[in-house]
CSV table of C-alpha atoms in Angstrom, one decimal:
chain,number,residue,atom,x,y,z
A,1,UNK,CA,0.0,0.0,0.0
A,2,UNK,CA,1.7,3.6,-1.0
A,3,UNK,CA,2.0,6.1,1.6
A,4,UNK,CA,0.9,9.0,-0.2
A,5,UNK,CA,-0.9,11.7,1.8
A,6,UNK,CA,-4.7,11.9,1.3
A,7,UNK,CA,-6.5,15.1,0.3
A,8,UNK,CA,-8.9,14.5,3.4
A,9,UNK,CA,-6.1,13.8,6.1
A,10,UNK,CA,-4.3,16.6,4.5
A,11,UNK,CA,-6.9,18.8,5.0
A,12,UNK,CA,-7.8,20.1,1.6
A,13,UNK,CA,-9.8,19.2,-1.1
A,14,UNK,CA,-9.9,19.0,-4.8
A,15,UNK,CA,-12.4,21.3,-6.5
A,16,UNK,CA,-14.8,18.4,-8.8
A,17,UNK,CA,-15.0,21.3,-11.7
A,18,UNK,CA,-12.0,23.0,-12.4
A,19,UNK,CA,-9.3,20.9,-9.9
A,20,UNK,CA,-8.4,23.9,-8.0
A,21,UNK,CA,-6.5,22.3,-4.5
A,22,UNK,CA,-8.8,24.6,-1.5
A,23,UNK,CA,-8.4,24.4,2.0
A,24,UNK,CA,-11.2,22.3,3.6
A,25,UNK,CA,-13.9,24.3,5.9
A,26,UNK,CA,-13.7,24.2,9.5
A,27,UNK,CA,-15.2,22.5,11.1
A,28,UNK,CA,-15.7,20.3,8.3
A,29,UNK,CA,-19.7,20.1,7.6
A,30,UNK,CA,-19.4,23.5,7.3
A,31,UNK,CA,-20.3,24.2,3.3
A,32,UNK,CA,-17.9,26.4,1.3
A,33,UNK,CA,-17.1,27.0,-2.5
A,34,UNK,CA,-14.6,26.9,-4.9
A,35,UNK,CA,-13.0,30.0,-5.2
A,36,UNK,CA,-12.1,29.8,-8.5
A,37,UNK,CA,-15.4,28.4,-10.2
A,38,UNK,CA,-17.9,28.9,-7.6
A,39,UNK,CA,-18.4,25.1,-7.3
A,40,UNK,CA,-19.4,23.7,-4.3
A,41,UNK,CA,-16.8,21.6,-2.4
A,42,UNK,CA,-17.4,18.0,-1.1
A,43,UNK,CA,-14.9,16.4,1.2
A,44,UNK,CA,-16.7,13.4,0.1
A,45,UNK,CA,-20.6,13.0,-0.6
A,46,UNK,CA,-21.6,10.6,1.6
A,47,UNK,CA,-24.9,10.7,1.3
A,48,UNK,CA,-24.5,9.4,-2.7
A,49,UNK,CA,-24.4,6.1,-1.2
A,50,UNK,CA,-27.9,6.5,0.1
A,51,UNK,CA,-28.8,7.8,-3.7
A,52,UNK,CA,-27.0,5.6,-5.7
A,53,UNK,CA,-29.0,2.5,-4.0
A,54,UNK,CA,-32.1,4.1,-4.7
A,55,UNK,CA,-31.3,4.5,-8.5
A,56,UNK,CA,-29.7,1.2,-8.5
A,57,UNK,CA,-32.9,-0.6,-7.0
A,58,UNK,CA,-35.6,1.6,-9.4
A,59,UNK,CA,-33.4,0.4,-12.4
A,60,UNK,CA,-33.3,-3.3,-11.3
A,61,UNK,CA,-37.1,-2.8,-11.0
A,62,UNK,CA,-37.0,-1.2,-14.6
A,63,UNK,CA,-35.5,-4.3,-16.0
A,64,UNK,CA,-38.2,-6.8,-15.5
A,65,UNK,CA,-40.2,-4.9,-17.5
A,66,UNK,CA,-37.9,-3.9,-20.3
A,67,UNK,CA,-36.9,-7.5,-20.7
A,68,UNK,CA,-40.8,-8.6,-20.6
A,69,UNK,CA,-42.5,-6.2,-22.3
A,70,UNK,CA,-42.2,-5.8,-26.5
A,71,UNK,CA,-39.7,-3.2,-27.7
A,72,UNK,CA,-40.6,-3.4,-31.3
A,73,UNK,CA,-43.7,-4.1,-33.4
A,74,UNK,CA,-43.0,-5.3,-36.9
A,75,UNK,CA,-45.8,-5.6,-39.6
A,76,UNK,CA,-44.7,-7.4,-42.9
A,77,UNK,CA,-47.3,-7.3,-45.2
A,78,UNK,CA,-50.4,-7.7,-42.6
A,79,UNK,CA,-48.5,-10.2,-40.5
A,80,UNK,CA,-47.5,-8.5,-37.2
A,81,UNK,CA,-45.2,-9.5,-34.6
A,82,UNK,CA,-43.8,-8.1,-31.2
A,83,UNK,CA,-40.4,-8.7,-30.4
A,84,UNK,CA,-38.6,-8.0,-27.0
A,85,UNK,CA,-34.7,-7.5,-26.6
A,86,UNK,CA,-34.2,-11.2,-26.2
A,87,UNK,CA,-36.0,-12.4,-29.3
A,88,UNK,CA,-34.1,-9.8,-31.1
A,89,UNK,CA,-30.9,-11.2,-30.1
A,90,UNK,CA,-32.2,-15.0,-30.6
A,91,UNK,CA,-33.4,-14.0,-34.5
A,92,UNK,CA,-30.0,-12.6,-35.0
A,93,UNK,CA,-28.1,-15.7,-33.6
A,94,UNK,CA,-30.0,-18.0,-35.6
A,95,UNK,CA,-29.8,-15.8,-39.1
A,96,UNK,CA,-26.1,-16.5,-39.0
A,97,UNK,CA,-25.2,-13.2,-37.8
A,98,UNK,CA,-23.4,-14.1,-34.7
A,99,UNK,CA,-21.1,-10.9,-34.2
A,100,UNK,CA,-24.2,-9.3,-34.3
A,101,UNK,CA,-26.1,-10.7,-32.1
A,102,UNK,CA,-22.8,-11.0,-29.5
A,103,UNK,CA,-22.9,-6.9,-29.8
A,104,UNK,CA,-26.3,-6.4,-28.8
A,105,UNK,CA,-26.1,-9.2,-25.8
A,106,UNK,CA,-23.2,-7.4,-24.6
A,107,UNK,CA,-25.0,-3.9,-24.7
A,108,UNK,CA,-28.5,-4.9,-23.7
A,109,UNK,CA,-27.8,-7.7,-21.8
A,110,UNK,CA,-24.2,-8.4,-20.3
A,111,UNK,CA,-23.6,-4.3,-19.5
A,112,UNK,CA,-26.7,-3.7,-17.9
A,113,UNK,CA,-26.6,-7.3,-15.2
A,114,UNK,CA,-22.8,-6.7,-15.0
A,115,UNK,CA,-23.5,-2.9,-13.5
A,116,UNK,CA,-26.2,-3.9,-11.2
A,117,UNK,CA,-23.4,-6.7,-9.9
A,118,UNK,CA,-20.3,-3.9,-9.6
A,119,UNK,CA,-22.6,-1.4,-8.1
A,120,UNK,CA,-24.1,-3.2,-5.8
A,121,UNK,CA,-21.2,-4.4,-4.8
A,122,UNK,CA,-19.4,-0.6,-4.4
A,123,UNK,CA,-21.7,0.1,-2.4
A,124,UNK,CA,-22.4,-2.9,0.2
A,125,UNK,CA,-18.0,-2.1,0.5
A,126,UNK,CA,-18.4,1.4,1.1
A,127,UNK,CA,-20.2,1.4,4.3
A,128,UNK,CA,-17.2,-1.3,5.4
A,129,UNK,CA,-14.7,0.1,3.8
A,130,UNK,CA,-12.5,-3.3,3.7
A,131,UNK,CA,-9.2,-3.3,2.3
A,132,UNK,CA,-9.8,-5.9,0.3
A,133,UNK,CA,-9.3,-5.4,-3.5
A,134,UNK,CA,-9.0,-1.7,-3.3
A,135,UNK,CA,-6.8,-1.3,-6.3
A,136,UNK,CA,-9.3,-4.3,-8.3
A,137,UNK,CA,-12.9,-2.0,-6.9
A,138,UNK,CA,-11.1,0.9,-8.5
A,139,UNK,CA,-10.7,-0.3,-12.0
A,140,UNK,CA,-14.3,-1.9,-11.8
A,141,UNK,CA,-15.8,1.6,-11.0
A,142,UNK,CA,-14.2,3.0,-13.9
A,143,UNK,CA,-14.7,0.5,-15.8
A,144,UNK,CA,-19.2,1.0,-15.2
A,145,UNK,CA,-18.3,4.5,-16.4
A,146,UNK,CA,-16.6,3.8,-19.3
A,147,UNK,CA,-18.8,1.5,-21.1
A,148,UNK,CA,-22.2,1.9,-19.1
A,149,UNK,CA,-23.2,4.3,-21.5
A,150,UNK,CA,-23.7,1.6,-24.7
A,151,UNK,CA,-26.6,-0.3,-23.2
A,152,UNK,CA,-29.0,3.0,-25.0
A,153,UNK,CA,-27.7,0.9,-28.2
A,154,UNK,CA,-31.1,-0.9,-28.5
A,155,UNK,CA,-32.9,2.4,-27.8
A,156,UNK,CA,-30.8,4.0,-30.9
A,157,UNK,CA,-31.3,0.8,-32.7
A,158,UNK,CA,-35.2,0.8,-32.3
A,159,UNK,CA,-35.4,4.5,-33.4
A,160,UNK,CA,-33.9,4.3,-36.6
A,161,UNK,CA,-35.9,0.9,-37.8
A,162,UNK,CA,-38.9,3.0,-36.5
A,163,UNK,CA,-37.6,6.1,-38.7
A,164,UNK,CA,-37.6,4.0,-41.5
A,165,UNK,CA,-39.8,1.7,-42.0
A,166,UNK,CA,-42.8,3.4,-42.8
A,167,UNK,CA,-44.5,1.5,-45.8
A,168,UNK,CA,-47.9,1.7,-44.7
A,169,UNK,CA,-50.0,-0.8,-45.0
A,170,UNK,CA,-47.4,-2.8,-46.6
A,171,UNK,CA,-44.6,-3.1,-43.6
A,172,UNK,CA,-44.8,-0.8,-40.7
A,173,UNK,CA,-41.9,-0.6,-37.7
A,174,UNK,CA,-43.5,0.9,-33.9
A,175,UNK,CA,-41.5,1.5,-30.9
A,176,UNK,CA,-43.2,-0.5,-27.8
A,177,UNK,CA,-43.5,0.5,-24.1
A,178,UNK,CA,-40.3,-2.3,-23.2
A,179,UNK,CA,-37.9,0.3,-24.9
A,180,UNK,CA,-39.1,3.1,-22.2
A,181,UNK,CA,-38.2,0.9,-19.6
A,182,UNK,CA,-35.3,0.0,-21.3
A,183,UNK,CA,-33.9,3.5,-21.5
A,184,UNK,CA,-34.8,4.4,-18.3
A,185,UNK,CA,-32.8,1.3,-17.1
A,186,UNK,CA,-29.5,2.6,-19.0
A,187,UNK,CA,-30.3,6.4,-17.0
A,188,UNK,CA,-31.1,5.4,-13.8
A,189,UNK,CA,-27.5,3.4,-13.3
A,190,UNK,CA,-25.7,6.0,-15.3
A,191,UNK,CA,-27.3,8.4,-12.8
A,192,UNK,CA,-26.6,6.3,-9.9
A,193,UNK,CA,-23.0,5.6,-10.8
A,194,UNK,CA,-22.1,9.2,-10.9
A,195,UNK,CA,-23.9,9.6,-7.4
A,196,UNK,CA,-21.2,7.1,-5.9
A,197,UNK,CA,-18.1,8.5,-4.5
A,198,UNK,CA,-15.3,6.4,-5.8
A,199,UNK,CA,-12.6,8.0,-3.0
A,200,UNK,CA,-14.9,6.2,-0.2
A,201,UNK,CA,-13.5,3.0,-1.6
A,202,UNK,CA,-9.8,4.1,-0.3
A,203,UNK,CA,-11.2,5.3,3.0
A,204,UNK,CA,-11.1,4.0,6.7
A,205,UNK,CA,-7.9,1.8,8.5
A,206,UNK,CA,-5.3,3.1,6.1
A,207,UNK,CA,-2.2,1.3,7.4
B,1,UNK,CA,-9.9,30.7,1.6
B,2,UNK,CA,-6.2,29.6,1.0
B,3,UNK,CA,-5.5,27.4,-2.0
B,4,UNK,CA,-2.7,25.6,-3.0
B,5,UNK,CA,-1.7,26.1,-6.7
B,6,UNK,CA,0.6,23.7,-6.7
B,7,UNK,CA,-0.9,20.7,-6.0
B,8,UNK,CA,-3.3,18.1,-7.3
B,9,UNK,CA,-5.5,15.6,-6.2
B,10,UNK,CA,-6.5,12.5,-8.1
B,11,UNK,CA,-10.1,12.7,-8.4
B,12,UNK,CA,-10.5,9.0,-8.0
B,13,UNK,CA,-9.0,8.1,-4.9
B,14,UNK,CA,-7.7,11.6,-2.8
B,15,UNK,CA,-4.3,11.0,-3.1
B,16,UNK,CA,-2.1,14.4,-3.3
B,17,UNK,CA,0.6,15.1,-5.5
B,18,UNK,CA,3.1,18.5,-6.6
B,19,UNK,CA,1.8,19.7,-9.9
B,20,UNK,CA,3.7,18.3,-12.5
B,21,UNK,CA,5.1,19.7,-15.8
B,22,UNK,CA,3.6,17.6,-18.7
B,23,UNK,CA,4.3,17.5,-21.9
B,24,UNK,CA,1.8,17.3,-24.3
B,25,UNK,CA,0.0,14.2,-24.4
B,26,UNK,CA,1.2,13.2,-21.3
B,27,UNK,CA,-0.2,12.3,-18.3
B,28,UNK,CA,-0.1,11.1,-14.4
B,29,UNK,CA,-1.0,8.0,-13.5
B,30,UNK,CA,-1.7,7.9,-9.8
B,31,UNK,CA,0.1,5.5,-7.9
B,32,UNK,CA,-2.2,4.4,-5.4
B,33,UNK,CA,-5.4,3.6,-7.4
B,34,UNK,CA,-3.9,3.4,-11.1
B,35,UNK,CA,-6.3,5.7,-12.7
B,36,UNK,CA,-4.4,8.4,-15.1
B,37,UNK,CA,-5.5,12.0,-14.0
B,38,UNK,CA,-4.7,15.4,-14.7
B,39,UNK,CA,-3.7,14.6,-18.7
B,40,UNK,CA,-2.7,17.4,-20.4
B,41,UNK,CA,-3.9,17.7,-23.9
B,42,UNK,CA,-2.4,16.8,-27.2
B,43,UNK,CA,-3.7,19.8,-28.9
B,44,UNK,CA,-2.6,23.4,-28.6
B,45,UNK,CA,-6.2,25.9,-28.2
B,46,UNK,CA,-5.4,27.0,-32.4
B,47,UNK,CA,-6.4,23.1,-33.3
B,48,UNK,CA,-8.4,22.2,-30.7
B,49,UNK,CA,-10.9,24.8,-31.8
B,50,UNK,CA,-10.1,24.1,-35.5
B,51,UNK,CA,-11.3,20.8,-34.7
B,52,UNK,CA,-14.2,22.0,-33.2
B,53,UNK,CA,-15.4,24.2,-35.6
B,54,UNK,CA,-14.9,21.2,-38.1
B,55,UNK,CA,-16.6,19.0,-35.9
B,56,UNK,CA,-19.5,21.4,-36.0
B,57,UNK,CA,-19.8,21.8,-40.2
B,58,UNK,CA,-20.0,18.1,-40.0
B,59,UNK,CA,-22.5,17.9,-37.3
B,60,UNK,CA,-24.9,19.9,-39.0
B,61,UNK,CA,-24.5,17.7,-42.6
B,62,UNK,CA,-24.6,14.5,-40.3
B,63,UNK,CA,-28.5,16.1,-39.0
B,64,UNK,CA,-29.3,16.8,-42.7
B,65,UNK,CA,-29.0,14.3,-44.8
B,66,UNK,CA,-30.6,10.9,-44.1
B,67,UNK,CA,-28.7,8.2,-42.6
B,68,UNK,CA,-29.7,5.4,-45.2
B,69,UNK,CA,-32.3,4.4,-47.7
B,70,UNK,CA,-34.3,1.4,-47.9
B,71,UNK,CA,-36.1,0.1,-50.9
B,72,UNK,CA,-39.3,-2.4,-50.6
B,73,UNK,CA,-41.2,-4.1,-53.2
B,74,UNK,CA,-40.7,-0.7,-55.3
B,75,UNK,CA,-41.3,2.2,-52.7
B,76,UNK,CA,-38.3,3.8,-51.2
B,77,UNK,CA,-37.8,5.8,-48.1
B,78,UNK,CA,-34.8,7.5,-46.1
B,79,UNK,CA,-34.8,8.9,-42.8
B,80,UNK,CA,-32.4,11.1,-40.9
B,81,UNK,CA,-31.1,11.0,-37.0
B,82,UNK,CA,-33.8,13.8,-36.2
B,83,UNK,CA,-36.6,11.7,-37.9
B,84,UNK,CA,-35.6,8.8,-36.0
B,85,UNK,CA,-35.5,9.8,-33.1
B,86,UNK,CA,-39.3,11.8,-34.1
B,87,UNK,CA,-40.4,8.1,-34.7
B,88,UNK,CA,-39.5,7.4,-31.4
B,89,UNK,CA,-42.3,9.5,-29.8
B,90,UNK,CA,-45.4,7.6,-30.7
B,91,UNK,CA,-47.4,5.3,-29.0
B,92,UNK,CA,-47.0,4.2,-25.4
B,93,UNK,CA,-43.0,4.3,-25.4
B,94,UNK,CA,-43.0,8.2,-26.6
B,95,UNK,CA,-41.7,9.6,-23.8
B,96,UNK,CA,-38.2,7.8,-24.3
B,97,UNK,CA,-37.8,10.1,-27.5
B,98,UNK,CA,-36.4,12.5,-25.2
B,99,UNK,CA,-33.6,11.7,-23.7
B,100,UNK,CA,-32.8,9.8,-27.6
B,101,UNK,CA,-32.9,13.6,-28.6
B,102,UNK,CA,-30.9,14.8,-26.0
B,103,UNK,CA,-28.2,12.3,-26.1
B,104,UNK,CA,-27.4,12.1,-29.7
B,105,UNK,CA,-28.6,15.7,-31.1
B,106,UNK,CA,-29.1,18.5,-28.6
B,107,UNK,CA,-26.0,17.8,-25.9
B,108,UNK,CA,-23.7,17.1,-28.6
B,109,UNK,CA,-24.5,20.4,-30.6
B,110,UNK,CA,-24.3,22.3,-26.9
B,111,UNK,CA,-21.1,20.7,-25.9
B,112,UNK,CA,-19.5,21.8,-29.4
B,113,UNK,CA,-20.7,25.5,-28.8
B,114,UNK,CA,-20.1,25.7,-25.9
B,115,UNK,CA,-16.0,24.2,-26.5
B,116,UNK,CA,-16.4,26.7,-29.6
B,117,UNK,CA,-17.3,30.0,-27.4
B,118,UNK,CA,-14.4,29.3,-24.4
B,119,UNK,CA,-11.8,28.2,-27.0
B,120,UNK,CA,-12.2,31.4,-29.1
B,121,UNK,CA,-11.7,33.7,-26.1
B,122,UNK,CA,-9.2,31.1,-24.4
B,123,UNK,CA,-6.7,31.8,-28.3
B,124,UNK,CA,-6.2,35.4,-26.8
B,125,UNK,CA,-5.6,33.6,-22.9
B,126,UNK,CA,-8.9,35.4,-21.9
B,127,UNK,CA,-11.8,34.3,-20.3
B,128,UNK,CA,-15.3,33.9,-22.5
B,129,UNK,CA,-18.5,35.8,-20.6
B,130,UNK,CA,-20.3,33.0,-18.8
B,131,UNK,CA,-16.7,31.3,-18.3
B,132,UNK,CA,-17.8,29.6,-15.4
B,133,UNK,CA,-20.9,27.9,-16.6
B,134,UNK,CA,-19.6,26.7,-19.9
B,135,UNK,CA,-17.2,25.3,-18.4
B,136,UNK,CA,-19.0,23.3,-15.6
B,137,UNK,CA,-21.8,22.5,-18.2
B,138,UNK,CA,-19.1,21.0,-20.4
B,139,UNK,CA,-18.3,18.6,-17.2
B,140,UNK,CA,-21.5,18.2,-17.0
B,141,UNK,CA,-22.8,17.4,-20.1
B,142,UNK,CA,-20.0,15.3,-21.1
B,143,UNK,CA,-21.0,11.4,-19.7
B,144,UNK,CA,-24.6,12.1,-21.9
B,145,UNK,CA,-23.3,12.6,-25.7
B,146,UNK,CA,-23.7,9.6,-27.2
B,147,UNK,CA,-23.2,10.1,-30.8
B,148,UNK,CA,-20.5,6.5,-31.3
B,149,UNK,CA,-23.2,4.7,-29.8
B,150,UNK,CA,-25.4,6.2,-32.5
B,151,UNK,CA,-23.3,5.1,-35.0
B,152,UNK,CA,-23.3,1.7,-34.3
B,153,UNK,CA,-27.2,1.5,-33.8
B,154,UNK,CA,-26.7,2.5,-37.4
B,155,UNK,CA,-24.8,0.0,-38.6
B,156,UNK,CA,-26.6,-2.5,-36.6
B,157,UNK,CA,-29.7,-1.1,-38.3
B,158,UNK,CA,-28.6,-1.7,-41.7
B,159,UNK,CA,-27.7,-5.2,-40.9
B,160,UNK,CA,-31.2,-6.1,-39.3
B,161,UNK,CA,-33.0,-4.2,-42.3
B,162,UNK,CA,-30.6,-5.7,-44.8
B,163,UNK,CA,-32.6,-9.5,-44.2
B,164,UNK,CA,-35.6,-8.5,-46.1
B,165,UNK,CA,-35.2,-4.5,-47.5
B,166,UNK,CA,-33.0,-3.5,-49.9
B,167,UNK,CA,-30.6,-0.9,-48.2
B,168,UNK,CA,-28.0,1.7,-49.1
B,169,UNK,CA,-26.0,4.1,-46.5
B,170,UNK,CA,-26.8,7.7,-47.0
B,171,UNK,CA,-24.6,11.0,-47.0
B,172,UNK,CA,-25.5,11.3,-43.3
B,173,UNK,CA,-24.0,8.1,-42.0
B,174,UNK,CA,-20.4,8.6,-43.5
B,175,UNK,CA,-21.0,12.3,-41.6
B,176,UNK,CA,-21.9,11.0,-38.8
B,177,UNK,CA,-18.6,8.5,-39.0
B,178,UNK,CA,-16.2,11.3,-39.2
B,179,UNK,CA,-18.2,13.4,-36.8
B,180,UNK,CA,-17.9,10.4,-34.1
B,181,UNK,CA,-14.2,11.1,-34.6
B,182,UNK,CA,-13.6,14.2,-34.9
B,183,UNK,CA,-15.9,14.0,-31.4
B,184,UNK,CA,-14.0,12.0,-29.8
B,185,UNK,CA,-10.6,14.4,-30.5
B,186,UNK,CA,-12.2,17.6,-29.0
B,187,UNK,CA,-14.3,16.2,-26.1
B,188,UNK,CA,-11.1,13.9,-25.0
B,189,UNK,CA,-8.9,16.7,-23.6
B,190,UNK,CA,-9.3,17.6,-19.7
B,191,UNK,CA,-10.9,20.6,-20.1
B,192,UNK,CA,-10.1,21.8,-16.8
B,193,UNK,CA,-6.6,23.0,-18.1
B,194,UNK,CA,-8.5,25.9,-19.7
B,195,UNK,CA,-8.6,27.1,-15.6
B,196,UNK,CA,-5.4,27.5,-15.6
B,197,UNK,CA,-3.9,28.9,-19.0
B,198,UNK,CA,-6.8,31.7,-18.6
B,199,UNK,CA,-5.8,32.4,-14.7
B,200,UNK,CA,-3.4,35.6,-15.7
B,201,UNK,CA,-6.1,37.4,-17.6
B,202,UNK,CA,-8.2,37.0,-14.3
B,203,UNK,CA,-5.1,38.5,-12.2
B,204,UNK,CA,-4.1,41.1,-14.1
């Protein structure tokens, strides 16, 4: 473990908006802004936690439906059909288009389960604050960050078949409610990832 | 309040370091949580806005011209990214045509004006009126642009329509390719080094 000082034991803090290094208020729950971009300071936003598993539950409640409900009507010449994100992934995989259909499992599918695992888990640790796998939970968090983002590929994907499609009575392309829920899944952990402090995983017994 | 010039802290995990001196391109990887921080930017403000300002001429051909066109049984039809994400906003699922607007067409436009209006005042080391909120909308609004996510819906698009529609890729799809990466160059650089290079004008 490096024995480099800590911003919080130091007593200062790093502005979040423009990086300015300010002296931390005292006492400390005292509020106080940036004074180079007005920003207000946190020493750490602890109550994200609390915020974070709210988002993170109301988008593991969003999922159910997204995955249940339709996210796409397709009529072909009078024949209509209603296909949810799995069936699109299944039709894919047996046309032969197996990249494809690995691209869309990873956004829709593999993304979306994989945050609800990583966050949950930052955030059971960060009451705790273990020491375990600091260094691991780090890369993890960033990681949600980087690529949470591409699960609103079936939303983008859904739009533009819907934009297109629009032969009448002859073949016809609708958006269904599933791909509300769907997007809402994508903000609500994009939202509660950026709620979650990721310094709180280096805090507590440093030594 | 006192502050401490030279120093920064690594967003990620607290830890405090002297302020380097980078050279371009470079950047500090923190050696207690392995996250690179405070990277200073490959381009000088004279490309960077070049860039941007290209970024922008392409943005606006990438909105215009439709995406791809699809033949069926003798009728043809194209659709841009605005009617696309228009389609979006029917039925029961209508509401989710907002944030597809926001992400892919509004927050992209804003974030390249908004990098446009600093960066021209920031040539001349001065700061642009409404300095301050530009710049903490551009934090702000920079996890919601989504336009390389866009352009693979695209692509997947054609593939899915491809089974059973005739399709060819429109004008607006090979914008929307170089906009993606002309995107990426401008909204990669740590913005918050514009703080600094600007701070004389403020003192003096």
């Amino acid at each position: 473990m490096s024995t480099r000082p800590r911003a919080l034991e130091l007593g200062v803090i790093g502005c979040h908006t423009c990086g300015l290094v300010c002296a931390a208020p005292s006492p400390a729950n005292q509020a106080a802004r940036c004074p180079r971009c007005g920003e207000v300071l946190h020493a750490r936003r602890s109550d994200g936690v609390s915020r974070a598993w709210a988002l993170l539950l109301a988008a593991m409640v969003f999922y159910i439906p997204a995955n249940m409900l339709p996210v796409m009507y397709t009529d072909m010449l009078g024949h209509g059909s209603n296909s949810t994100i799995c069936t699109g992934i299944i039709e894919f995989w047996k046309a032969g288009s197996y990249g494809i259909a690995l691209v869309i499992f990873i956004a829709s599918v593999a993304v979306p389960c994989a945050k609800f695992l990583i966050l949950g888990m930052q955030l059971i640790t960060a009451r705790r604050h273990p020491r375990w796998a600091r260094r691991e939970r780090a890369r993890l968090y960033r990681l949600v960050e980087i690529v949470g983002y591409w699960s609103m590929l079936d939303v983008l994907v859904v739009a533009i078949v819907a934009g297109l499609v629009k032969f009448k009575a002859l073949a016809d392309i609708e958006p269904r409610l599933g791909i509300l829920f769907f997007g809402g899944v994508v903000i609500l952990t994009m939202l509660a990832a950026m709620q979650f402090d990721p310094r709180l995983i280096w805090d507590g017994n440093e030594t | 309040m006192k502050v401490f010039p030279n120093l920064v802290v690594c967003e990620h995990c607290d830890a405090v370091y002297r302020r380097p001196m980078l050279a371009p391109g470079e950047s500090v990887r923190c050696e207690v949580c392995a996250a690179s921080f405070h990277r200073a930017g490959r381009l000088n403000v004279d490309r960077w806005l070049a860039l941007t300002v290209a970024a922008t001429v392409v943005y606006v051909i990438a909105n215009v011209c439709p995406l791809i066109r699809i033949s069926f049984k003798g009728l043809h039809n194209e659709a841009t990214l605005w009617q696309s994400v228009a389609a979006l906003a029917h039925g029961s699922a209508a509401l989710i045509a907002v944030p597809a607007a926001l992400t892919v067409i509004v927050i992209p436009l804003l974030h390249m004006l908004l990098l446009g209006w600093v960066l021209l005042h920031a040539r001349r080391g001065r700061r642009a009126p409404g300095f301050h909120i530009a710049m903490k909308l551009l934090v702000v609004l920079r996890p919601w642009s989504m336009l390389e996510v866009a352009l693979i819906g695209i692509l997947v698009s054609v593939i899915k329509l491809a089974g059973f529609l005739y399709v060819t890729p429109g004008v607006g799809l090979w914008a929307i390719s170089v906009l993606t990466v002309l995107f990426t160059l401008i909204a990669g650089p740590d913005i918050r080094h514009l703080w600094d290079s600007t701070e004389s004008a403020v003192r003096s």
